[in-house]
Coordinates of C-alpha atoms and ligand atoms in Angstrom, one line a residue:
M1213 CA 39.4 141.8 45.8
A1214 CA 40.9 139.4 48.2
C1215 CA 37.1 139.2 49.9
T1216 CA 35.8 137.7 46.4
F1217 CA 38.8 135.3 45.9
R1218 CA 38.3 134.1 49.6
R1219 CA 34.9 134.1 49.5
S1220 CA 34.8 132.2 45.8
I1221 CA 37.0 129.6 47.4
A1222 CA 35.3 129.4 50.6
A1223 CA 31.9 128.7 48.4
Q1224 CA 33.1 125.7 46.8
L1225 CA 34.9 124.3 49.7
S1226 CA 31.5 125.1 51.7
R1227 CA 29.7 122.7 48.8
V1228 CA 32.1 119.8 49.3
L1229 CA 32.8 119.9 53.4
D1230 CA 29.2 120.5 53.9
L1231 CA 30.4 123.6 56.1
P1232 CA 29.1 127.2 56.4
P1233 CA 31.2 129.5 54.3
E1234 CA 31.7 131.6 57.0
N1235 CA 33.1 129.0 58.8
L1236 CA 35.8 128.3 56.3
I1237 CA 36.8 132.0 55.7
K1238 CA 39.2 132.5 58.7
S1239 CA 40.9 129.1 57.7
I1240 CA 41.6 130.3 54.0
S1241 CA 44.4 132.9 54.1
A1242 CA 47.1 134.2 51.2
I1243 CA 50.3 132.4 50.7
P1244 CA 53.1 134.8 52.3
V1245 CA 55.7 135.3 49.4
S1246 CA 58.7 134.6 50.8
R1247 CA 57.6 131.1 51.8
K1248 CA 55.5 130.8 48.5
E1249 CA 55.4 127.2 47.7
G1250 CA 55.0 127.5 44.1
V1251 CA 52.4 130.0 42.5
A1252 CA 49.5 129.5 44.6
D1253 CA 47.8 132.9 45.9
F1254 CA 45.9 131.0 48.9
Q1255 CA 45.9 128.0 51.0
L1256 CA 43.3 126.2 53.3
S1257 CA 44.8 125.0 56.4
L1258 CA 43.5 121.9 57.7
E1259 CA 44.9 122.0 61.1
S1260 CA 42.9 125.6 61.5
L1261 CA 39.9 124.0 60.2
L1262 CA 40.4 120.9 62.3
E1263 CA 40.3 123.1 65.3
N1264 CA 36.9 124.7 65.0
N1265 CA 35.2 121.7 63.4
N1266 CA 37.3 118.7 64.6
D1267 CA 33.9 116.0 64.2
H1268 CA 34.1 116.4 60.3
L1269 CA 37.8 115.6 60.1
R1270 CA 39.9 113.2 61.1
P1271 CA 43.3 114.1 61.9
D1272 CA 45.2 112.3 59.3
I1273 CA 45.3 115.9 57.7
H1274 CA 47.8 114.6 54.6
D1275 CA 45.3 112.4 53.6
Q1276 CA 42.7 114.6 53.8
A1277 CA 44.1 117.6 52.2
T1278 CA 44.5 115.2 49.3
R1279 CA 41.1 113.9 49.3
L1280 CA 39.7 116.9 49.6
A1281 CA 41.8 118.4 47.0
A1282 CA 40.6 115.4 44.3
K1283 CA 36.9 116.7 45.1
L1284 CA 37.3 119.9 44.2
K1285 CA 37.4 121.8 40.7
C1286 CA 38.9 124.9 39.0
D1287 CA 36.6 127.5 38.2
T1288 CA 36.7 131.1 36.4
V1289 CA 38.5 132.3 40.1
V1290 CA 40.8 129.1 40.4
S1291 CA 42.8 128.2 37.7
E1292 CA 44.7 125.6 39.6
I1293 CA 44.8 123.5 43.0
S1294 CA 47.2 121.3 44.5
T1295 CA 48.2 120.2 48.3
G1296 CA 50.9 121.0 50.4
H1297 CA 51.8 120.2 54.0
G1298 CA 48.4 119.8 55.6
T1299 CA 47.2 122.3 53.0
V1300 CA 45.1 123.2 49.9
N1301 CA 46.5 125.4 47.6
F1302 CA 44.8 127.4 45.2
K1303 CA 45.9 129.4 42.3
V1304 CA 44.1 132.2 41.2
N1305 CA 43.6 133.2 37.6
R1306 CA 46.3 135.5 36.6
E1307 CA 44.5 138.4 34.7
L1308 CA 41.7 138.4 37.4
L1309 CA 44.3 138.6 40.2
T1310 CA 45.7 141.5 38.3
K1311 CA 42.4 143.2 37.5
T1312 CA 40.6 142.6 40.9
V1313 CA 43.7 143.6 43.2
L1314 CA 44.6 146.7 41.4
K1315 CA 40.9 147.7 40.9
Q1316 CA 40.3 146.8 44.8
V1317 CA 43.4 148.9 46.2
L1318 CA 42.9 152.0 44.1
E1319 CA 38.7 152.0 44.7
D1320 CA 39.4 151.6 48.3
D1321 CA 42.5 153.4 48.7
S1322 CA 42.9 154.0 52.9
Q1323 CA 39.8 151.4 53.3
Y1324 CA 41.8 148.7 51.4
G1325 CA 42.2 145.7 53.4
L1326 CA 39.6 147.2 56.3
K1327 CA 36.5 146.4 54.0
S1328 CA 37.6 142.8 54.0
E1329 CA 35.2 139.7 55.3
L1330 CA 38.2 139.0 57.8
F1331 CA 36.2 142.1 60.0
C1332 CA 32.7 141.0 58.8
G1333 CA 30.6 140.8 61.4
L1334 CA 32.7 143.6 63.6
S1335 CA 30.5 145.9 65.4
Q1336 CA 31.3 149.6 66.2
K1337 CA 32.5 149.8 69.4
K1338 CA 33.3 152.7 72.1
V1339 CA 37.0 152.9 72.7
V1340 CA 38.8 154.4 75.3
V1341 CA 42.9 154.6 74.7
E1342 CA 44.9 156.3 77.5
F1343 CA 48.4 156.7 76.6
S1344 CA 51.6 158.8 77.0
S1345 CA 50.4 160.2 80.5
P1346 CA 53.1 162.1 81.8
N1347 CA 53.9 163.8 84.9
V1348 CA 53.9 167.7 85.2
A1349 CA 57.3 168.8 86.5
K1350 CA 59.0 165.3 86.0
K1351 CA 61.2 163.5 83.7
F1352 CA 59.4 162.6 80.7
H1353 CA 61.4 159.2 80.0
V1354 CA 61.6 156.6 77.3
G1355 CA 58.8 154.9 78.8
H1356 CA 56.1 157.6 78.6
L1357 CA 57.5 158.4 74.7
R1358 CA 56.8 154.5 74.2
S1359 CA 53.4 154.7 75.3
T1360 CA 52.7 157.6 73.3
I1361 CA 53.6 156.2 70.0
I1362 CA 52.1 153.0 71.0
G1363 CA 48.5 154.4 72.2
N1364 CA 48.8 156.5 69.2
F1365 CA 48.8 153.3 67.0
I1366 CA 46.5 151.1 68.9
A1367 CA 43.9 154.5 68.6
N1368 CA 44.5 154.5 64.9
L1369 CA 44.1 151.1 64.6
K1370 CA 41.0 151.0 66.4
E1371 CA 39.5 153.8 64.4
A1372 CA 40.8 152.8 61.0
L1373 CA 38.4 149.5 61.9
G1374 CA 35.6 151.9 62.7
H1375 CA 35.5 152.5 66.3
Q1376 CA 34.9 155.3 68.0
V1377 CA 37.6 156.2 70.1
T1378 CA 38.5 158.8 72.7
R1379 CA 42.1 159.2 73.2
I1380 CA 42.8 160.3 76.8
N1381 CA 46.2 162.0 78.4
Y1382 CA 45.7 160.9 81.8
L1383 CA 48.6 163.1 83.0
G1384 CA 50.1 163.2 86.9
D1385 CA 49.6 166.7 88.0
W1386 CA 48.7 165.9 91.2
G1387 CA 50.9 165.0 94.2
M1388 CA 53.9 166.2 96.7
Q1389 CA 55.9 167.4 93.8
F1390 CA 53.4 170.1 93.4
G1391 CA 54.2 171.1 97.1
L1392 CA 57.8 171.3 96.1
L1393 CA 56.9 173.2 93.2
G1394 CA 54.5 175.3 94.8
T1395 CA 57.1 176.4 97.5
G1396 CA 60.1 176.4 95.0
F1397 CA 58.9 178.8 92.5
Q1398 CA 58.1 181.1 95.3
L1399 CA 62.0 181.1 96.2
F1400 CA 63.5 180.7 92.5
G1401 CA 61.1 180.8 90.1
Y1402 CA 61.1 183.4 87.2
E1403 CA 58.0 184.2 85.3
E1404 CA 59.4 184.8 82.3
K1405 CA 61.0 181.4 82.3
L1406 CA 57.8 180.0 83.0
Q1407 CA 56.1 181.5 80.3
S1408 CA 58.5 181.1 77.3
N1409 CA 59.7 177.4 78.6
P1410 CA 57.3 176.1 81.3
L1411 CA 58.5 172.5 81.3
Q1412 CA 62.0 173.3 81.2
H1413 CA 61.6 175.7 84.1
L1414 CA 59.1 173.5 86.2
F1415 CA 61.5 171.0 85.8
D1416 CA 64.6 172.8 86.8
V1417 CA 62.4 174.2 89.9
Y1418 CA 61.7 171.0 90.9
V1419 CA 64.9 169.9 90.9
Q1420 CA 66.4 172.5 92.9
A1421 CA 63.4 172.2 95.4
N1422 CA 63.8 168.8 95.9
K1423 CA 67.5 169.3 96.3
E1424 CA 67.0 172.4 99.1
A1425 CA 64.3 170.4 100.7
A1426 CA 66.7 167.4 101.3
D1427 CA 68.8 169.9 103.4
D1428 CA 66.9 172.3 104.9
K1429 CA 64.0 171.0 107.0
N1430 CA 62.1 174.2 106.6
V1431 CA 61.9 173.9 103.1
A1432 CA 61.0 170.4 103.3
A1433 CA 57.9 171.4 106.0
S1434 CA 57.0 174.2 104.1
A1435 CA 56.6 172.0 100.4
Q1436 CA 54.5 169.6 102.7
E1437 CA 52.3 172.5 103.9
Y1438 CA 52.0 173.9 100.7
F1439 CA 50.6 170.4 99.4
Q1440 CA 48.3 170.3 102.0
R1441 CA 46.8 173.6 101.0
L1442 CA 46.0 172.1 97.9
E1443 CA 44.6 169.0 99.1
L1444 CA 42.5 171.3 101.3
G1445 CA 41.3 173.6 98.1
D1446 CA 43.2 177.0 99.0
A1447 CA 42.3 178.8 96.1
Q1448 CA 45.7 180.5 96.1
A1449 CA 47.7 177.6 95.9
L1450 CA 45.4 176.1 93.2
S1451 CA 45.7 178.8 91.1
L1452 CA 49.5 178.6 90.8
W1453 CA 48.7 175.0 90.2
Q1454 CA 46.5 175.5 87.8
R1455 CA 49.0 178.0 85.9
F1456 CA 51.5 175.0 85.9
R1457 CA 49.2 172.8 84.3
D1458 CA 47.5 175.1 81.9
L1459 CA 50.8 176.5 80.7
S1460 CA 52.6 172.8 80.5
I1461 CA 49.4 171.2 78.7
E1462 CA 50.0 174.0 76.3
E1463 CA 53.5 173.1 75.5
Y1464 CA 52.7 169.5 75.3
I1465 CA 50.0 169.9 72.6
R1466 CA 52.7 172.1 70.6
I1467 CA 54.9 169.1 70.8
Y1468 CA 52.6 166.2 70.5
K1469 CA 51.7 168.2 67.0
R1470 CA 55.1 167.7 65.8
L1471 CA 54.5 163.7 66.2
G1472 CA 51.1 164.2 64.9
I1473 CA 49.4 163.2 67.7
H1474 CA 46.3 164.8 69.5
F1475 CA 44.1 164.1 72.5
D1476 CA 40.7 164.3 72.7
E1477 CA 40.9 164.7 76.5
Y1478 CA 43.4 166.0 78.9
S1479 CA 42.7 164.6 82.4
G1480 CA 44.9 163.9 85.3
E1481 CA 45.1 162.6 88.4
S1482 CA 43.9 165.7 90.1
F1483 CA 40.8 165.3 88.5
Y1484 CA 39.8 162.6 90.9
R1485 CA 41.0 164.3 94.4
E1486 CA 37.5 164.5 95.4
K1487 CA 35.8 161.6 93.4
S1488 CA 38.6 159.4 95.2
Q1489 CA 36.9 160.3 98.7
E1490 CA 33.7 159.0 97.4
V1491 CA 35.3 155.6 96.0
L1492 CA 36.7 155.3 99.2
K1493 CA 33.0 155.9 100.9
S1494 CA 31.9 153.7 98.3
L1495 CA 34.1 150.8 99.6
N1496 CA 33.4 151.6 102.8
S1497 CA 29.9 151.1 103.0
K1498 CA 30.6 147.7 100.9
G1499 CA 32.6 146.6 103.5
L1500 CA 35.2 146.2 101.4
L1501 CA 37.7 148.9 103.2
Q1502 CA 39.9 147.8 106.2
K1503 CA 42.1 150.1 108.5
T1504 CA 45.5 148.8 109.2
M1505 CA 47.2 150.0 112.5
K1506 CA 49.2 152.5 110.6
G1507 CA 46.1 154.2 110.0
T1508 CA 46.2 153.8 106.4
A1509 CA 43.2 151.6 104.8
V1510 CA 43.5 148.5 102.3
V1511 CA 41.6 146.0 99.9
D1512 CA 41.8 142.9 100.4
L1513 CA 42.1 141.5 96.8
S1514 CA 41.8 137.7 97.7
G1515 CA 38.5 138.1 99.6
E1516 CA 40.4 135.9 102.3
G1517 CA 42.5 138.2 104.6
D1518 CA 45.8 137.1 102.9
P1519 CA 47.9 140.3 103.5
S1520 CA 50.4 139.3 100.3
S1521 CA 47.4 140.5 98.4
V1522 CA 45.7 143.9 99.7
C1523 CA 46.1 147.1 97.7
T1524 CA 46.4 150.4 99.7
V1525 CA 43.6 153.0 99.1
M1526 CA 43.9 155.3 101.6
R1527 CA 47.0 157.2 103.4
S1528 CA 47.0 157.7 107.3
D1529 CA 46.2 161.6 106.5
G1530 CA 43.0 160.5 104.8
T1531 CA 44.4 161.1 101.1
S1532 CA 44.1 159.2 98.2
L1533 CA 46.7 157.1 96.2
Y1534 CA 47.3 156.7 92.8
A1535 CA 45.2 153.3 92.6
T1536 CA 42.4 154.9 94.2
R1537 CA 42.3 158.0 91.9
D1538 CA 42.6 155.6 89.0
L1539 CA 39.4 153.5 90.2
A1540 CA 37.6 156.9 90.4
A1541 CA 39.2 157.9 86.7
A1542 CA 37.8 154.3 85.7
I1543 CA 34.2 154.9 87.0
D1544 CA 34.1 158.4 86.0
R1545 CA 35.0 157.4 82.3
M1546 CA 32.6 154.9 82.3
D1547 CA 29.9 157.3 83.3
K1548 CA 30.8 159.8 80.4
Y1549 CA 31.5 157.3 77.5
N1550 CA 29.9 154.1 78.6
F1551 CA 32.9 152.1 76.8
D1552 CA 33.3 149.2 75.6
T1553 CA 36.7 148.8 75.5
M1554 CA 39.6 150.8 77.8
I1555 CA 43.0 150.1 77.2
Y1556 CA 45.5 151.7 79.2
V1557 CA 49.5 151.7 77.9
T1558 CA 52.0 151.8 80.1
D1559 CA 55.3 150.1 80.8
K1560 CA 55.0 146.3 82.1
G1561 CA 56.0 147.8 85.3
Q1562 CA 52.2 148.9 86.1
R1563 CA 50.8 145.4 85.2
K1564 CA 50.5 144.7 88.8
H1565 CA 49.1 147.9 89.6
F1566 CA 46.2 147.7 86.6
Q1567 CA 45.6 143.8 87.6
Q1568 CA 45.0 145.4 91.2
V1569 CA 42.9 148.3 90.0
F1570 CA 40.7 146.1 87.5
Q1571 CA 40.2 143.5 90.5
M1572 CA 38.9 146.1 92.9
L1573 CA 36.6 147.1 90.4
K1574 CA 35.2 143.9 90.0
I1575 CA 34.8 143.3 93.6
M1576 CA 32.7 146.7 94.0
G1577 CA 30.3 144.9 91.9
Y1578 CA 31.4 146.7 88.2
D1579 CA 31.2 144.0 85.8
W1580 CA 32.6 146.0 83.1
A1581 CA 35.9 145.8 85.1
E1582 CA 36.3 143.5 82.2
R1583 CA 36.3 145.8 79.4
C1584 CA 39.4 147.4 80.8
Q1585 CA 42.7 146.4 79.3
H1586 CA 46.1 147.1 80.4
V1587 CA 48.8 147.3 77.2
P1588 CA 52.2 146.8 78.8
F1589 CA 55.5 147.2 77.2
G1590 CA 59.3 146.5 77.6
V1591 CA 61.9 148.7 79.0
V1592 CA 64.1 150.6 76.6
Q1593 CA 67.8 151.2 78.0
G1594 CA 70.1 153.6 76.7
M1595 CA 68.2 156.3 75.2
K1596 CA 70.7 159.5 75.2
T1597 CA 70.6 162.7 73.4
R1598 CA 73.1 165.2 73.0
R1599 CA 71.9 166.9 76.5
G1600 CA 72.3 163.6 77.9
A1601 CA 69.6 161.4 79.6
V1602 CA 66.2 161.7 77.9
T1603 CA 64.1 164.4 80.1
F1604 CA 61.6 166.2 77.7
L1605 CA 60.2 164.9 74.6
E1606 CA 61.4 167.8 72.8
D1607 CA 64.7 166.4 73.2
V1608 CA 64.2 163.4 71.4
L1609 CA 62.8 164.9 68.6
N1610 CA 65.2 167.6 68.2
E1611 CA 67.8 165.1 68.4
I1612 CA 66.0 162.8 65.8
Q1613 CA 66.0 166.0 63.3
F1614 CA 69.6 166.7 64.3
R1615 CA 70.5 163.6 63.4
M1616 CA 68.9 163.2 59.9
L1617 CA 69.7 166.3 58.6
Q1618 CA 73.0 165.2 59.6
N1619 CA 72.1 162.0 57.2
M1620 CA 70.6 163.7 54.6
A1621 CA 73.4 166.1 54.1
A1622 CA 75.0 163.4 52.4
I1623 CA 72.5 163.1 50.2
K1624 CA 72.5 165.5 47.0
T1625 CA 68.6 165.8 46.8
T1626 CA 68.3 167.2 50.2
K1627 CA 68.9 170.8 48.8
E1628 CA 65.8 170.7 46.7
L1629 CA 63.8 169.9 49.7
E1630 CA 61.1 173.1 50.4
D1631 CA 61.3 172.5 53.9
P1632 CA 64.4 169.7 54.9
Q1633 CA 63.9 170.4 58.6
E1634 CA 60.2 168.7 58.6
T1635 CA 61.4 166.4 56.4
A1636 CA 64.2 165.5 58.7
E1637 CA 61.9 165.1 61.2
R1638 CA 59.0 162.8 59.3
V1639 CA 61.8 160.0 58.3
G1640 CA 63.3 160.1 61.8
L1641 CA 60.3 159.7 63.2
A1642 CA 59.7 157.0 61.1
A1643 CA 63.1 155.4 62.0
L1644 CA 62.5 155.9 65.3
I1645 CA 58.6 154.1 65.5
I1646 CA 59.7 150.9 63.2
Q1647 CA 62.6 150.2 65.4
D1648 CA 60.7 150.3 68.0
F1649 CA 57.4 148.4 66.7
R1650 CA 59.5 145.6 65.3
G1651 CA 59.7 143.4 68.2
L1652 CA 57.0 142.4 70.6
L1653 CA 55.9 145.2 72.6
L1654 CA 56.7 143.2 75.7
S1655 CA 60.2 143.1 75.1
D1656 CA 63.2 144.8 76.4
Y1657 CA 65.6 146.4 74.4
Q1658 CA 69.0 148.5 74.1
F1659 CA 68.4 151.7 72.4
S1660 CA 71.1 152.9 69.6
W1661 CA 70.9 155.7 67.4
D1662 CA 72.7 153.7 64.6
R1663 CA 70.1 151.5 64.7
V1664 CA 67.5 153.4 64.2
F1665 CA 68.9 155.3 61.1
Q1666 CA 70.9 152.1 59.8
S1667 CA 70.9 153.3 56.0
R1668 CA 70.6 149.3 54.9
G1669 CA 68.2 147.2 55.9
D1670 CA 64.4 147.0 57.5
T1671 CA 64.4 150.9 58.6
G1672 CA 61.5 153.4 59.0
V1673 CA 64.3 155.6 56.8
F1674 CA 63.9 152.3 53.8
L1675 CA 60.2 152.9 54.1
Q1676 CA 59.8 156.2 53.8
Y1677 CA 62.5 156.6 50.7
T1678 CA 60.2 153.8 49.2
H1679 CA 57.1 156.1 49.5
A1680 CA 59.1 159.1 48.2
R1681 CA 60.5 156.8 45.1
L1682 CA 56.9 155.6 44.4
H1683 CA 55.6 159.3 44.7
S1684 CA 58.2 160.8 42.3
L1685 CA 57.9 158.0 39.9
E1686 CA 53.9 158.7 39.8
E1687 CA 54.9 162.7 39.5
T1688 CA 56.9 162.3 36.5
F1689 CA 54.9 159.3 34.4
G1690 CA 51.1 159.9 35.9
S1691 CA 49.7 156.8 37.8
G1692 CA 48.7 154.6 35.0
F1693 CA 45.7 153.4 33.6
L1694 CA 44.1 149.8 34.0
N1695 CA 42.1 148.4 30.9
D1696 CA 40.9 145.0 29.8
S1697 CA 43.7 144.4 27.3
N1698 CA 46.6 145.8 29.4
T1699 CA 45.9 143.6 32.6
A1700 CA 47.1 140.5 30.7
C1701 CA 50.8 142.3 30.2
L1702 CA 51.3 142.2 34.2
K1703 CA 53.3 138.7 34.1
E1704 CA 56.3 138.7 35.4
P1705 CA 57.1 137.2 38.8
Q1706 CA 58.3 140.2 40.3
S1707 CA 54.6 141.9 39.9
I1708 CA 53.0 138.7 40.6
S1709 CA 54.6 139.0 44.3
I1710 CA 53.4 142.0 44.8
L1711 CA 50.2 141.6 43.9
Q1712 CA 50.1 138.5 46.2
H1713 CA 51.7 140.3 48.8
L1714 CA 49.1 142.9 48.1
L1715 CA 46.6 140.4 48.8
R1716 CA 47.3 139.4 52.5
F1717 CA 47.4 142.9 53.5
D1718 CA 43.9 142.4 55.4
E1719 CA 45.3 139.5 57.3
V1720 CA 47.7 141.2 58.7
L1721 CA 45.5 143.9 59.8
Y1722 CA 43.3 141.4 61.1
R1723 CA 46.2 140.0 63.1
S1724 CA 47.6 143.4 64.7
S1725 CA 43.5 144.1 65.7
Q1726 CA 43.6 140.7 67.7
D1727 CA 46.5 141.1 69.4
L1728 CA 47.4 144.9 69.0
Q1729 CA 51.2 144.1 68.1
P1730 CA 52.3 146.5 65.3
R1731 CA 55.0 143.9 64.4
H1732 CA 52.8 142.3 61.8
I1733 CA 52.0 145.5 60.1
V1734 CA 56.1 146.3 60.1
T1735 CA 57.2 143.7 58.3
Y1736 CA 54.4 143.4 55.8
L1737 CA 55.4 147.0 54.9
L1738 CA 59.0 146.1 55.2
T1739 CA 58.5 143.2 52.6
L1740 CA 56.4 145.4 50.7
S1741 CA 59.1 148.0 50.2
H1742 CA 61.7 145.4 49.0
L1743 CA 59.6 143.7 46.5
A1744 CA 58.9 147.5 45.1
A1745 CA 62.6 148.1 45.0
V1746 CA 62.9 145.1 43.2
A1747 CA 60.4 145.8 40.9
H1748 CA 61.3 149.2 40.4
K1749 CA 64.6 148.2 39.1
T1750 CA 63.2 145.7 36.9
L1751 CA 60.1 146.8 35.5
Q1752 CA 60.8 149.5 33.3
I1753 CA 58.4 152.4 32.7
K1754 CA 60.1 154.6 30.2
G1755 CA 60.5 152.7 26.7
S1756 CA 57.9 150.3 27.3
P1757 CA 54.6 150.0 25.3
P1758 CA 51.7 152.5 26.4
E1759 CA 50.0 149.3 28.0
V1760 CA 52.7 147.8 29.5
A1761 CA 54.0 151.2 31.4
G1762 CA 50.3 151.8 32.2
V1763 CA 49.7 148.7 33.8
R1764 CA 53.0 149.0 35.8
L1765 CA 52.3 152.3 36.8
H1766 CA 49.1 151.3 38.2
L1767 CA 50.8 148.5 40.3
F1768 CA 53.2 151.2 41.8
K1769 CA 50.6 153.7 42.6
A1770 CA 48.6 150.5 44.1
V1771 CA 52.0 149.9 46.4
R1772 CA 52.1 153.2 47.2
S1773 CA 48.7 153.4 48.5
V1774 CA 49.2 150.2 51.0
L1775 CA 52.7 151.6 51.8
N1776 CA 50.9 155.4 53.0
S1777 CA 47.6 153.6 54.7
G1778 CA 49.8 151.5 56.6
M1779 CA 52.7 153.6 57.9
K1780 CA 49.2 156.4 58.7
L1781 CA 48.3 153.6 60.8
L1782 CA 51.7 153.1 62.4
G1783 CA 51.8 156.7 63.1
I1784 CA 54.4 158.2 60.6
T1785 CA 53.5 160.7 58.3
P1786 CA 54.8 159.5 54.7
V1787 CA 56.8 162.2 52.7
S1788 CA 56.7 162.9 49.1
R1789 CA 60.2 163.5 48.4
M1790 CA 63.3 163.2 50.5
Ligands
LIG1045 N1 51.6 159.0 84.8 C1 51.8 157.9 85.2 C2 53.4 157.5 84.9 O1 54.2 158.0 84.6 C3 51.1 156.8 84.0 C4 49.9 156.8 84.4 C5 48.9 155.7 83.6 N2 47.7 155.5 83.8 C6 47.2 155.4 84.9 N3 45.3 155.7 84.5 N4 47.0 155.3 85.8 O2 53.7 156.3 85.7

């Protein structure tokens, strides 16, 4: 158990340093396999200790490390103590390492790493995650795709940590596009097409209506008038709008399901049409609303009349804007969910928008504005499918499936698959997710299908392949066993590396939970897969004595278990065959 080791090292250090063990836990980390110094498993970084307790230790950390190490003793857990660059290193008793890690992984299974003392004292929080949020009848672009997979990851992670998560899809379901759609549908809409393929049809109608409106003033005026009717709550106009919305959502639910994603709430800008008016009233009564010469109304964010820092919240005709509706939505969600944290996932282009919204909430006196967080991500360029630039989420999924099926056709086992389509989609999605999650979320990148599906190297295909291979190993030989006599059989450096790597899973989860970046988990899982590939080649099962085979199988099962939970956190459905 990673926590037993860390705790027991902390206990000894605590006696020597006269510091409470809790202050030491986070300074003790499992040593990454690639940067392994000798064969130690854990290290205490004096630098990180100094940050927290600088009055206890003086800055000459190398001497400090040596002096500290001299005061420490080996015990039943620690078998060797050494020093590195400002670190004290601990090697754990090998048999104990094998037994504890393997037992813990298989006992905790999907909870492995999450029960660690690193998460100790973490209380259950109410977390709202708003993500995906496409616009009805408009393009579903790569930004929406990124929001979808990143938001899902954050929601998964928060949920795994024991928080109560509400997933909200905040649709762009209001605005002038519905004026155009209403008018356009009367002119060139088809009921059957709306029923059979609503997203495509609404998009087509919207595009055509836009074109007509540009050429024909009457169409433009009629669209304007249609939207006015919607704003005024005209029942007939609203009922058509409602159908567009309902059919679109139905279709979205089906497509998100292919991604393995669900939402607890489909909300949208339309919900806040009336509540925005209340927000405007409240701003006004607080003396925060300023009318402009143009008849619009703004909020001064600087509080000092700085004209460069105002946010427009009302059009000259009295209707609300994007920002106003976000104010209303935030207030409404606070009423409804009483959240401890609310996370918005959009591209970095909306950074300023969210800063302004949070700032306005604060000026309005809502202290909980501090609980709102925007998670921005970078821009992806050049994603194209066979149908051209990305317009629909479904096109991306179909493209993934198509390309992956082609790749798989080259491998002979594909024929034996029960549902090659489904497998292709799952493997392909893993590939897409991994290449998107490998860097910092904020970085921009140029999209390339070749990079996504690279057959060699660090891809989602490789993770899925490793998972499937380990699964088939279990199917062929069973999942092994662990007892007092066979723990000693796991001695090879390949297996020790795996055990050491498994020790680190909690730290990796902890890092991702701190900065909400999936890349820590991605890198970890790729390394795990590489280690597993080496071990798979060298640690034979067939022909080995039963104890050796038993403990090796157990090790492989542990790897698969951690790989499985890590992939699921990232939003990947692991396959058992490919
Ligand atoms: N529908 C918006 C867009 O496509 C994203 C919504 C983001 N969320 C929000 N609360 N404003 O740009």
